[in-house]
Short mmCIF file of C-alpha atoms in Angstrom, two decimals:
data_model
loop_
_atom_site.label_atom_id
_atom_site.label_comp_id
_atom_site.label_asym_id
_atom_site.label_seq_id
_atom_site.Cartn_x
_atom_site.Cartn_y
_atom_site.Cartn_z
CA UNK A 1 72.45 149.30 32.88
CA UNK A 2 70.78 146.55 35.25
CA UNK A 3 74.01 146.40 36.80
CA UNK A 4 74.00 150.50 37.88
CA UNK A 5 70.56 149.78 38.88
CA UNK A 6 71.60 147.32 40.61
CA UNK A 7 74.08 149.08 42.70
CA UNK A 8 72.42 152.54 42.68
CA UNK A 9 69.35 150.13 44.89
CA UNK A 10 72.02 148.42 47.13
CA UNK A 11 73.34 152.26 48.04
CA UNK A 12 69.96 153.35 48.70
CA UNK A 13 69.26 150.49 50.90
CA UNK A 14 72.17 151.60 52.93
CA UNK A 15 71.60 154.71 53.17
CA UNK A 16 67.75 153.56 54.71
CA UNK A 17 69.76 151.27 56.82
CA UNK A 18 72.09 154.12 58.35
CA UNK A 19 69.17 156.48 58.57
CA UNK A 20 66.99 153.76 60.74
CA UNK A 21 70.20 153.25 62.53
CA UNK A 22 70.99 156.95 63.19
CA UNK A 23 67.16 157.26 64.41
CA UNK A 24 67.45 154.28 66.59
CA UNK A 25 70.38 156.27 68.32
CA UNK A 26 68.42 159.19 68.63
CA UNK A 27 65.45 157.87 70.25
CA UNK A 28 68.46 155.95 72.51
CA UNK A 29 70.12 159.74 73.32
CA UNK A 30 66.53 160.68 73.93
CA UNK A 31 65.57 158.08 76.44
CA UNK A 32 69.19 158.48 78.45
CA UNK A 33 68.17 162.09 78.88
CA UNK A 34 64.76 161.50 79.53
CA UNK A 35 66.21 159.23 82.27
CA UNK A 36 68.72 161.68 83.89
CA UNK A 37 65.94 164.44 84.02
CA UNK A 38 63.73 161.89 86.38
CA UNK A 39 66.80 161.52 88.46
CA UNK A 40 67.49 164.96 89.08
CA UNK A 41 63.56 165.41 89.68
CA UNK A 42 63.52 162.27 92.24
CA UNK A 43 66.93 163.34 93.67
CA UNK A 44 65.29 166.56 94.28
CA UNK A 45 61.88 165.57 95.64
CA UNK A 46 64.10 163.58 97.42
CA UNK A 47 66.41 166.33 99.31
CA UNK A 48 62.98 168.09 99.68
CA UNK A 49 61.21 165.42 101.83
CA UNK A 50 64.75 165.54 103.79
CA UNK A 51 64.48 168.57 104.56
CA UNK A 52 61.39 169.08 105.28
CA UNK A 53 61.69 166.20 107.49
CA UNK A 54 64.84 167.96 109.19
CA UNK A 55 62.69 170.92 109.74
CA UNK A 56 59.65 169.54 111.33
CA UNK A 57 62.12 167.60 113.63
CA UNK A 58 63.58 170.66 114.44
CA UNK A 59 60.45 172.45 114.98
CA UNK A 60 59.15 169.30 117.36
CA UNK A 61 62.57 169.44 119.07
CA UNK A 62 62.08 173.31 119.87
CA UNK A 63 57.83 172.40 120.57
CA UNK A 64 59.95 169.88 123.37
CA UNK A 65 62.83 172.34 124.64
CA UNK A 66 60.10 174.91 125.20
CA UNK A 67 57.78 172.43 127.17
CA UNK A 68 60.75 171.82 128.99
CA UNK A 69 61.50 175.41 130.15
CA UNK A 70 57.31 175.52 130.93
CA UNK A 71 58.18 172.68 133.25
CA UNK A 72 61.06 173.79 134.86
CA UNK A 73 59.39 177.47 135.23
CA UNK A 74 56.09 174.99 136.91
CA UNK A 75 58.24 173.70 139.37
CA UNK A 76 60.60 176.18 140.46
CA UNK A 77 57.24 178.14 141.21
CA UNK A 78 55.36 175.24 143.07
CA UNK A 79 58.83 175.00 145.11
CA UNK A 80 58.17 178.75 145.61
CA UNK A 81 54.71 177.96 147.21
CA UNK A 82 55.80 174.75 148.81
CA UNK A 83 58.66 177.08 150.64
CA UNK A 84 55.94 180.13 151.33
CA UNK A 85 53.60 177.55 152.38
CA UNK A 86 56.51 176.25 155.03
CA UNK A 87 56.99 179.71 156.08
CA UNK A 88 53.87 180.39 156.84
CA UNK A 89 52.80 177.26 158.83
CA UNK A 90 56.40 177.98 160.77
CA UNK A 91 55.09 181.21 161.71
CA UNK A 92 51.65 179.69 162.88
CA UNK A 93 53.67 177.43 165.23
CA UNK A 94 55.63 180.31 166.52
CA UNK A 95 52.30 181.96 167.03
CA UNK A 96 50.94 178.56 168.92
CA UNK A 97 53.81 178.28 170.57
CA UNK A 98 53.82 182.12 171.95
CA UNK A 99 50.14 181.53 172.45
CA UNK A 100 51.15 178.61 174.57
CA UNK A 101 53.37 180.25 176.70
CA UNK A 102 51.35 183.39 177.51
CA UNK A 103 48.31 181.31 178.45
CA UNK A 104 50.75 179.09 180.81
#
């Protein structure tokens, strides 16, 4: 009878072993998916910052392009002026110079 006893203790013990041992897996299984979740999440915040870093270099790249255009539009204008101006003060000298002749 102490013998069964015996034995019937040494299975139970077992048994608690494989249960603690089963748990311990568990809470390993847990902690591996736990794990992969915060790498999706940082791989994710991290293709978000990219983007959003893409787009604002885009947006500073158009900002430049368009400041660009500005410029170009500036200067083809003051070239505009610069030519009316020469036009104008080529006209005056024709006028001096007509004036010049008629009062010789």
């Amino acid at each position: 009878s102490a013998a069964v006893h015996l034995v019937s203790a040494a299975v139970h013990l077992v048994s608690a072993v494989h249960l603690v041992s089963t748990a311990v897996h568990l809470v390993s299984a847990v902690h591996l998916v736990s794990t992969a979740v915060h790498l999706v999440s940082t791989t994710v915040h991290l293709t978000t910052v990219h983007l959003t870093a893409v787009h604002l270099t885009a947006v500073h790249l158009k900002s430049a392009a368009v400041h660009l255009v500005s410029t170009v539009v500036h200067l083809k204008s003051t070239a505009v002026h610069l030519g009316s101006t020469a036009v104008h003060l080529g006209s005056t000298a024709v006028h001096l110079g007509s004036t010049a002749v008629h009062l010789g």
